[in-house]
Amino acid sequence: MQSALGLKRISYVPQLSSATLGGRLTQSTFTLEQPRGQFSHPSISDSDAIWLVVAHSNATQKFTAPQKVEDTPVPADFPQEGYYLTLRASRALYPGGQPSNQLRVLRVGNDTHCSPRTRGCNRPLPGPGPYRVKFLVMSDRGPMAETEWSSETRLQQAEVLQAAPGPQTAGTVVIIAILSVLLAILLAALLTLLIFTWYDTCGSTPISGPGELVFVRKYDTHHVSRPSAMGGS
């Protein structure tokens, strides 16, 4: 089947991973099943690049396949274009046949180190979405084939704790007032204890000032009389 642009249409819809693994959906990534055995058409060669197109759900209608690899949009173009290409592979990485015991998935948005201006960069997704994806096959001559668009994928969102709306009840006001009074009493008691401890320490420690004189009585050992001899000679 050919698309309106002359691309071969591959009747495959990308799917979220069905494996029960952690991080299947996060706040900036999602995990896809590998499209195993979907690119075996004779017109597709082993050297053709297979890209994953990531798009905002409302930007799929305006997606235009680039005619050259040099023209592929990068994550830095995402805010303006609404889509970009990432996770370049070849059909040798997506073989058909029975799946092995090895987990084979594609994690979209998993590279935190690449530059958003680098072609093929798999940067974390900028928001909750929704997103849609499809695979695009490109050769040196331009785009060759494409799959169907996936269904919408929404990422997890951080939960924000908010105070309950409406005025506070009378019971809540009373509890807050009691706690405030107890806190004030506790602080006053602590301050009193600190002051008492400071005064007690100052009062029991002798302090010598620079003006104090210390008198020491001098004894002259030369005037001490020798005791008289007992029982004369």
mmCIF file with all atom_site columns, C-alpha atoms in Angstrom, residues 111-222:
data_model
loop_
_atom_site.group_PDB
_atom_site.id
_atom_site.type_symbol
_atom_site.label_atom_id
_atom_site.label_alt_id
_atom_site.label_comp_id
_atom_site.label_asym_id
_atom_site.label_entity_id
_atom_site.label_seq_id
_atom_site.pdbx_PDB_ins_code
_atom_site.Cartn_x
_atom_site.Cartn_y
_atom_site.Cartn_z
_atom_site.occupancy
_atom_site.B_iso_or_equiv
_atom_site.pdbx_formal_charge
_atom_site.auth_seq_id
_atom_site.auth_comp_id
_atom_site.auth_asym_id
_atom_site.auth_atom_id
_atom_site.pdbx_PDB_model_num
ATOM 1   C CA . ASP A 1 111 ? 19.143  9.799  26.961  1.00 0.00 ? 111 ASP A CA 1
ATOM 2   C CA . THR A 1 112 ? 19.847  12.693 29.334  1.00 0.00 ? 112 THR A CA 1
ATOM 3   C CA . HIS A 1 113 ? 23.340  13.410 27.993  1.00 0.00 ? 113 HIS A CA 1
ATOM 4   C CA . CYS A 1 114 ? 22.915  14.093 24.261  1.00 0.00 ? 114 CYS A CA 1
ATOM 5   C CA . SER A 1 115 ? 22.458  17.603 22.923  1.00 0.00 ? 115 SER A CA 1
ATOM 6   C CA . PRO A 1 116 ? 18.928  18.440 21.707  1.00 0.00 ? 116 PRO A CA 1
ATOM 7   C CA . ARG A 1 117 ? 20.538  19.738 18.504  1.00 0.00 ? 117 ARG A CA 1
ATOM 8   C CA . THR A 1 118 ? 22.183  16.393 17.759  1.00 0.00 ? 118 THR A CA 1
ATOM 9   C CA . ARG A 1 119 ? 20.504  14.354 15.023  1.00 0.00 ? 119 ARG A CA 1
ATOM 10  C CA . GLY A 1 120 ? 18.881  11.249 16.485  1.00 0.00 ? 120 GLY A CA 1
ATOM 11  C CA . CYS A 1 121 ? 19.147  12.474 20.094  1.00 0.00 ? 121 CYS A CA 1
ATOM 12  C CA . ASN A 1 122 ? 16.737  10.601 22.376  1.00 0.00 ? 122 ASN A CA 1
ATOM 13  C CA . ARG A 1 123 ? 16.140  13.422 24.862  1.00 0.00 ? 123 ARG A CA 1
ATOM 14  C CA . PRO A 1 124 ? 13.616  13.153 27.721  1.00 0.00 ? 124 PRO A CA 1
ATOM 15  C CA . LEU A 1 125 ? 10.178  14.279 26.625  1.00 0.00 ? 125 LEU A CA 1
ATOM 16  C CA . PRO A 1 126 ? 9.292   17.832 27.700  1.00 0.00 ? 126 PRO A CA 1
ATOM 17  C CA . GLY A 1 127 ? 5.799   17.267 29.066  1.00 0.00 ? 127 GLY A CA 1
ATOM 18  C CA . PRO A 1 128 ? 2.950   14.844 29.694  1.00 0.00 ? 128 PRO A CA 1
ATOM 19  C CA . GLY A 1 129 ? 1.806   14.790 26.056  1.00 0.00 ? 129 GLY A CA 1
ATOM 20  C CA . PRO A 1 130 ? -0.193  13.271 24.526  1.00 0.00 ? 130 PRO A CA 1
ATOM 21  C CA . TYR A 1 131 ? 2.295   11.862 21.997  1.00 0.00 ? 131 TYR A CA 1
ATOM 22  C CA . ARG A 1 132 ? 2.021   9.629  18.953  1.00 0.00 ? 132 ARG A CA 1
ATOM 23  C CA . VAL A 1 133 ? 4.833   7.784  17.177  1.00 0.00 ? 133 VAL A CA 1
ATOM 24  C CA . LYS A 1 134 ? 5.506   5.894  13.950  1.00 0.00 ? 134 LYS A CA 1
ATOM 25  C CA . PHE A 1 135 ? 8.500   4.347  12.172  1.00 0.00 ? 135 PHE A CA 1
ATOM 26  C CA . LEU A 1 136 ? 9.953   5.885  9.015   1.00 0.00 ? 136 LEU A CA 1
ATOM 27  C CA . VAL A 1 137 ? 12.351  4.081  6.640   1.00 0.00 ? 137 VAL A CA 1
ATOM 28  C CA . MET A 1 138 ? 14.827  6.289  4.756   1.00 0.00 ? 138 MET A CA 1
ATOM 29  C CA . SER A 1 139 ? 17.478  5.439  2.192   1.00 0.00 ? 139 SER A CA 1
ATOM 30  C CA . ASP A 1 140 ? 20.093  7.630  0.565   1.00 0.00 ? 140 ASP A CA 1
ATOM 31  C CA . ARG A 1 141 ? 17.459  8.551  -2.022  1.00 0.00 ? 141 ARG A CA 1
ATOM 32  C CA . GLY A 1 142 ? 14.935  9.743  0.546   1.00 0.00 ? 142 GLY A CA 1
ATOM 33  C CA . PRO A 1 143 ? 11.968  8.308  2.490   1.00 0.00 ? 143 PRO A CA 1
ATOM 34  C CA . MET A 1 144 ? 10.949  4.766  1.507   1.00 0.00 ? 144 MET A CA 1
ATOM 35  C CA . ALA A 1 145 ? 8.257   3.456  3.839   1.00 0.00 ? 145 ALA A CA 1
ATOM 36  C CA . GLU A 1 146 ? 6.362   4.254  7.024   1.00 0.00 ? 146 GLU A CA 1
ATOM 37  C CA . THR A 1 147 ? 4.137   2.543  9.574   1.00 0.00 ? 147 THR A CA 1
ATOM 38  C CA . GLU A 1 148 ? 0.826   3.746  10.946  1.00 0.00 ? 148 GLU A CA 1
ATOM 39  C CA . TRP A 1 149 ? 0.705   6.277  13.751  1.00 0.00 ? 149 TRP A CA 1
ATOM 40  C CA . SER A 1 150 ? 0.337   4.868  17.236  1.00 0.00 ? 150 SER A CA 1
ATOM 41  C CA . SER A 1 151 ? -2.512  5.718  19.544  1.00 0.00 ? 151 SER A CA 1
ATOM 42  C CA . GLU A 1 152 ? -2.043  8.573  22.012  1.00 0.00 ? 152 GLU A CA 1
ATOM 43  C CA . THR A 1 153 ? 0.370   8.105  24.888  1.00 0.00 ? 153 THR A CA 1
ATOM 44  C CA . ARG A 1 154 ? 0.153   10.259 27.991  1.00 0.00 ? 154 ARG A CA 1
ATOM 45  C CA . LEU A 1 155 ? 3.011   10.344 30.489  1.00 0.00 ? 155 LEU A CA 1
ATOM 46  C CA . GLN A 1 156 ? 2.744   10.351 34.242  1.00 0.00 ? 156 GLN A CA 1
ATOM 47  C CA . GLN A 1 157 ? 2.340   13.682 35.984  1.00 0.00 ? 157 GLN A CA 1
ATOM 48  C CA . ALA A 1 158 ? 3.734   14.780 39.309  1.00 0.00 ? 158 ALA A CA 1
ATOM 49  C CA . GLU A 1 159 ? 1.080   15.031 41.990  1.00 0.00 ? 159 GLU A CA 1
ATOM 50  C CA . VAL A 1 160 ? 0.760   18.448 43.594  1.00 0.00 ? 160 VAL A CA 1
ATOM 51  C CA . LEU A 1 161 ? -0.564  18.625 47.148  1.00 0.00 ? 161 LEU A CA 1
ATOM 52  C CA . GLN A 1 162 ? -3.110  21.398 47.515  1.00 0.00 ? 162 GLN A CA 1
ATOM 53  C CA . ALA A 1 163 ? -4.895  22.726 50.549  1.00 0.00 ? 163 ALA A CA 1
ATOM 54  C CA . ALA A 1 164 ? -8.560  21.885 50.783  1.00 0.00 ? 164 ALA A CA 1
ATOM 55  C CA . PRO A 1 165 ? -10.682 24.720 49.368  1.00 0.00 ? 165 PRO A CA 1
ATOM 56  C CA . GLY A 1 166 ? -13.151 26.691 51.441  1.00 0.00 ? 166 GLY A CA 1
ATOM 57  C CA . PRO A 1 167 ? -12.995 28.338 54.869  1.00 0.00 ? 167 PRO A CA 1
ATOM 58  C CA . GLN A 1 168 ? -11.514 26.543 57.843  1.00 0.00 ? 168 GLN A CA 1
ATOM 59  C CA . THR A 1 169 ? -13.902 25.044 60.371  1.00 0.00 ? 169 THR A CA 1
ATOM 60  C CA . ALA A 1 170 ? -14.199 26.318 63.941  1.00 0.00 ? 170 ALA A CA 1
ATOM 61  C CA . GLY A 1 171 ? -12.564 23.154 65.279  1.00 0.00 ? 171 GLY A CA 1
ATOM 62  C CA . THR A 1 172 ? -9.542  23.687 63.054  1.00 0.00 ? 172 THR A CA 1
ATOM 63  C CA . VAL A 1 173 ? -9.182  27.280 64.242  1.00 0.00 ? 173 VAL A CA 1
ATOM 64  C CA . VAL A 1 174 ? -9.345  26.180 67.915  1.00 0.00 ? 174 VAL A CA 1
ATOM 65  C CA . ILE A 1 175 ? -6.686  23.500 67.386  1.00 0.00 ? 175 ILE A CA 1
ATOM 66  C CA . ILE A 1 176 ? -4.370  25.972 65.655  1.00 0.00 ? 176 ILE A CA 1
ATOM 67  C CA . ALA A 1 177 ? -4.833  28.496 68.504  1.00 0.00 ? 177 ALA A CA 1
ATOM 68  C CA . ILE A 1 178 ? -4.080  25.869 71.187  1.00 0.00 ? 178 ILE A CA 1
ATOM 69  C CA . LEU A 1 179 ? -0.962  24.714 69.385  1.00 0.00 ? 179 LEU A CA 1
ATOM 70  C CA . SER A 1 180 ? 0.228   28.315 69.033  1.00 0.00 ? 180 SER A CA 1
ATOM 71  C CA . VAL A 1 181 ? -0.210  28.940 72.776  1.00 0.00 ? 181 VAL A CA 1
ATOM 72  C CA . LEU A 1 182 ? 1.637   25.728 73.678  1.00 0.00 ? 182 LEU A CA 1
ATOM 73  C CA . LEU A 1 183 ? 4.486   26.664 71.362  1.00 0.00 ? 183 LEU A CA 1
ATOM 74  C CA . ALA A 1 184 ? 4.745   30.121 72.959  1.00 0.00 ? 184 ALA A CA 1
ATOM 75  C CA . ILE A 1 185 ? 4.821   28.579 76.471  1.00 0.00 ? 185 ILE A CA 1
ATOM 76  C CA . LEU A 1 186 ? 7.506   26.128 75.428  1.00 0.00 ? 186 LEU A CA 1
ATOM 77  C CA . LEU A 1 187 ? 9.667   28.894 73.989  1.00 0.00 ? 187 LEU A CA 1
ATOM 78  C CA . ALA A 1 188 ? 9.238   31.035 77.128  1.00 0.00 ? 188 ALA A CA 1
ATOM 79  C CA . ALA A 1 189 ? 10.228  28.114 79.376  1.00 0.00 ? 189 ALA A CA 1
ATOM 80  C CA . LEU A 1 190 ? 13.293  27.428 77.270  1.00 0.00 ? 190 LEU A CA 1
ATOM 81  C CA . LEU A 1 191 ? 14.343  31.080 77.383  1.00 0.00 ? 191 LEU A CA 1
ATOM 82  C CA . THR A 1 192 ? 13.890  31.177 81.180  1.00 0.00 ? 192 THR A CA 1
ATOM 83  C CA . LEU A 1 193 ? 16.004  28.067 81.597  1.00 0.00 ? 193 LEU A CA 1
ATOM 84  C CA . LEU A 1 194 ? 18.792  29.529 79.501  1.00 0.00 ? 194 LEU A CA 1
ATOM 85  C CA . ILE A 1 195 ? 18.788  32.802 81.496  1.00 0.00 ? 195 ILE A CA 1
ATOM 86  C CA . PHE A 1 196 ? 18.816  30.960 84.837  1.00 0.00 ? 196 PHE A CA 1
ATOM 87  C CA . THR A 1 197 ? 21.667  28.733 83.728  1.00 0.00 ? 197 THR A CA 1
ATOM 88  C CA . TRP A 1 198 ? 23.703  31.733 82.583  1.00 0.00 ? 198 TRP A CA 1
ATOM 89  C CA . TYR A 1 199 ? 23.230  33.645 85.866  1.00 0.00 ? 199 TYR A CA 1
ATOM 90  C CA . ASP A 1 200 ? 24.009  30.541 87.943  1.00 0.00 ? 200 ASP A CA 1
ATOM 91  C CA . THR A 1 201 ? 27.243  29.984 86.070  1.00 0.00 ? 201 THR A CA 1
ATOM 92  C CA . CYS A 1 202 ? 28.344  33.616 86.413  1.00 0.00 ? 202 CYS A CA 1
ATOM 93  C CA . GLY A 1 203 ? 27.585  33.712 90.163  1.00 0.00 ? 203 GLY A CA 1
ATOM 94  C CA . SER A 1 204 ? 29.555  30.605 91.104  1.00 0.00 ? 204 SER A CA 1
ATOM 95  C CA . THR A 1 205 ? 32.722  31.353 89.129  1.00 0.00 ? 205 THR A CA 1
ATOM 96  C CA . PRO A 1 206 ? 35.309  33.689 90.851  1.00 0.00 ? 206 PRO A CA 1
ATOM 97  C CA . ILE A 1 207 ? 36.464  36.356 88.488  1.00 0.00 ? 207 ILE A CA 1
ATOM 98  C CA . SER A 1 208 ? 39.604  38.430 89.226  1.00 0.00 ? 208 SER A CA 1
ATOM 99  C CA . GLY A 1 209 ? 39.666  41.941 87.907  1.00 0.00 ? 209 GLY A CA 1
ATOM 100 C CA . PRO A 1 210 ? 42.812  43.772 86.871  1.00 0.00 ? 210 PRO A CA 1
ATOM 101 C CA . GLY A 1 211 ? 42.493  46.258 89.773  1.00 0.00 ? 211 GLY A CA 1
ATOM 102 C CA . GLU A 1 212 ? 42.424  43.693 92.579  1.00 0.00 ? 212 GLU A CA 1
ATOM 103 C CA . LEU A 1 213 ? 45.479  43.442 94.825  1.00 0.00 ? 213 LEU A CA 1
ATOM 104 C CA . VAL A 1 214 ? 46.643  40.253 96.451  1.00 0.00 ? 214 VAL A CA 1
ATOM 105 C CA . PHE A 1 215 ? 48.409  40.669 99.800  1.00 0.00 ? 215 PHE A CA 1
ATOM 106 C CA . VAL A 1 216 ? 50.916  38.004 100.825 1.00 0.00 ? 216 VAL A CA 1
ATOM 107 C CA . ARG A 1 217 ? 52.457  38.164 104.314 1.00 0.00 ? 217 ARG A CA 1
ATOM 108 C CA . LYS A 1 218 ? 56.243  37.942 104.195 1.00 0.00 ? 218 LYS A CA 1
ATOM 109 C CA . TYR A 1 219 ? 57.996  35.804 106.763 1.00 0.00 ? 219 TYR A CA 1
ATOM 110 C CA . ASP A 1 220 ? 61.655  36.468 107.645 1.00 0.00 ? 220 ASP A CA 1
ATOM 111 C CA . THR A 1 221 ? 63.284  33.214 108.553 1.00 0.00 ? 221 THR A CA 1
ATOM 112 C CA . HIS A 1 222 ? 66.425  34.945 109.988 1.00 0.00 ? 222 HIS A CA 1
#
